[in-house]
């Protein structure tokens, strides 16, 4: 391409650099950012904001292992469901504390496609009464796991990516802050994939 062709196509030459005068011209190619094997778009998790069942009328309710009060979730060790009168949720009117009366845990099995890429996102904050104390937990997501912690009352986004190895993938959140009644608050958990 010669200089006249470049000028006709909207390019400007100056100081030894080429600057595009108009983005998105006839020769423009838009490339999406590379996300590995992860495809976005289809939500495969349910009740990630813990809203499908309005639980209790008080500031929070402790749910014990085996409780079926949170549709889509299996509780394996006690957690709290917190109302917006107790802790402002990131989304909706309820969030959870991974510590009920001690370290708690819950999981959800989501449908996946073997080899498909999935992204797990959720928001984490500290619960009232331990707003500035570091609390920690683990997440198991498909074939992977990670630890995370927080020492702030503000909501922060966490993101994890995995490739499914089976037609069902388990997402498990487990508090590792034992012996205390307040832990990490979780809200707006989503698993998205192809």
JSON list of C-alpha atoms in Angstrom, two decimals, residues 11-12 20-21 26 39 69 80 86-87 90 93 96 98 106 115 129-130 146 148 150-151 163 168 176 179 182 188 190:
[
{"chain": "A", "resi": 11, "resn": "UNK", "atom": "CA", "xyz": [-4.72, 7.20, 8.01]},
{"chain": "A", "resi": 12, "resn": "UNK", "atom": "CA", "xyz": [-2.60, 10.21, 8.92]},
{"chain": "A", "resi": 20, "resn": "UNK", "atom": "CA", "xyz": [-5.81, 6.12, 12.48]},
{"chain": "A", "resi": 21, "resn": "UNK", "atom": "CA", "xyz": [-8.19, 9.00, 11.89]},
{"chain": "A", "resi": 26, "resn": "UNK", "atom": "CA", "xyz": [-13.77, -0.71, 5.96]},
{"chain": "A", "resi": 39, "resn": "UNK", "atom": "CA", "xyz": [-16.97, -19.00, 26.27]},
{"chain": "A", "resi": 69, "resn": "UNK", "atom": "CA", "xyz": [-34.31, -23.51, 52.59]},
{"chain": "A", "resi": 80, "resn": "UNK", "atom": "CA", "xyz": [-26.28, -17.63, 57.74]},
{"chain": "A", "resi": 86, "resn": "UNK", "atom": "CA", "xyz": [-28.30, -6.63, 58.66]},
{"chain": "A", "resi": 87, "resn": "UNK", "atom": "CA", "xyz": [-25.86, -6.53, 55.72]},
{"chain": "A", "resi": 90, "resn": "UNK", "atom": "CA", "xyz": [-24.38, -6.85, 46.52]},
{"chain": "A", "resi": 93, "resn": "UNK", "atom": "CA", "xyz": [-32.19, -8.40, 49.49]},
{"chain": "A", "resi": 96, "resn": "UNK", "atom": "CA", "xyz": [-25.01, -15.41, 52.92]},
{"chain": "A", "resi": 98, "resn": "UNK", "atom": "CA", "xyz": [-20.19, -18.74, 55.24]},
{"chain": "A", "resi": 106, "resn": "UNK", "atom": "CA", "xyz": [-22.54, -25.27, 50.75]},
{"chain": "A", "resi": 115, "resn": "UNK", "atom": "CA", "xyz": [-14.26, -29.65, 27.61]},
{"chain": "A", "resi": 129, "resn": "UNK", "atom": "CA", "xyz": [-19.19, -7.82, 63.53]},
{"chain": "A", "resi": 130, "resn": "UNK", "atom": "CA", "xyz": [-16.02, -8.85, 61.67]},
{"chain": "A", "resi": 146, "resn": "UNK", "atom": "CA", "xyz": [-8.58, -21.97, 45.25]},
{"chain": "A", "resi": 148, "resn": "UNK", "atom": "CA", "xyz": [-9.50, -16.55, 49.01]},
{"chain": "A", "resi": 150, "resn": "UNK", "atom": "CA", "xyz": [-11.02, -10.64, 52.65]},
{"chain": "A", "resi": 151, "resn": "UNK", "atom": "CA", "xyz": [-10.68, -8.01, 55.37]},
{"chain": "A", "resi": 163, "resn": "UNK", "atom": "CA", "xyz": [-12.75, -26.41, 31.76]},
{"chain": "A", "resi": 168, "resn": "UNK", "atom": "CA", "xyz": [-21.97, -32.01, 36.07]},
{"chain": "A", "resi": 176, "resn": "UNK", "atom": "CA", "xyz": [-11.78, -21.86, 56.65]},
{"chain": "A", "resi": 179, "resn": "UNK", "atom": "CA", "xyz": [-14.35, -21.11, 65.77]},
{"chain": "A", "resi": 182, "resn": "UNK", "atom": "CA", "xyz": [-18.92, -14.38, 61.46]},
{"chain": "A", "resi": 188, "resn": "UNK", "atom": "CA", "xyz": [-24.39, -12.86, 43.28]},
{"chain": "A", "resi": 190, "resn": "UNK", "atom": "CA", "xyz": [-22.83, -16.96, 38.70]}
]
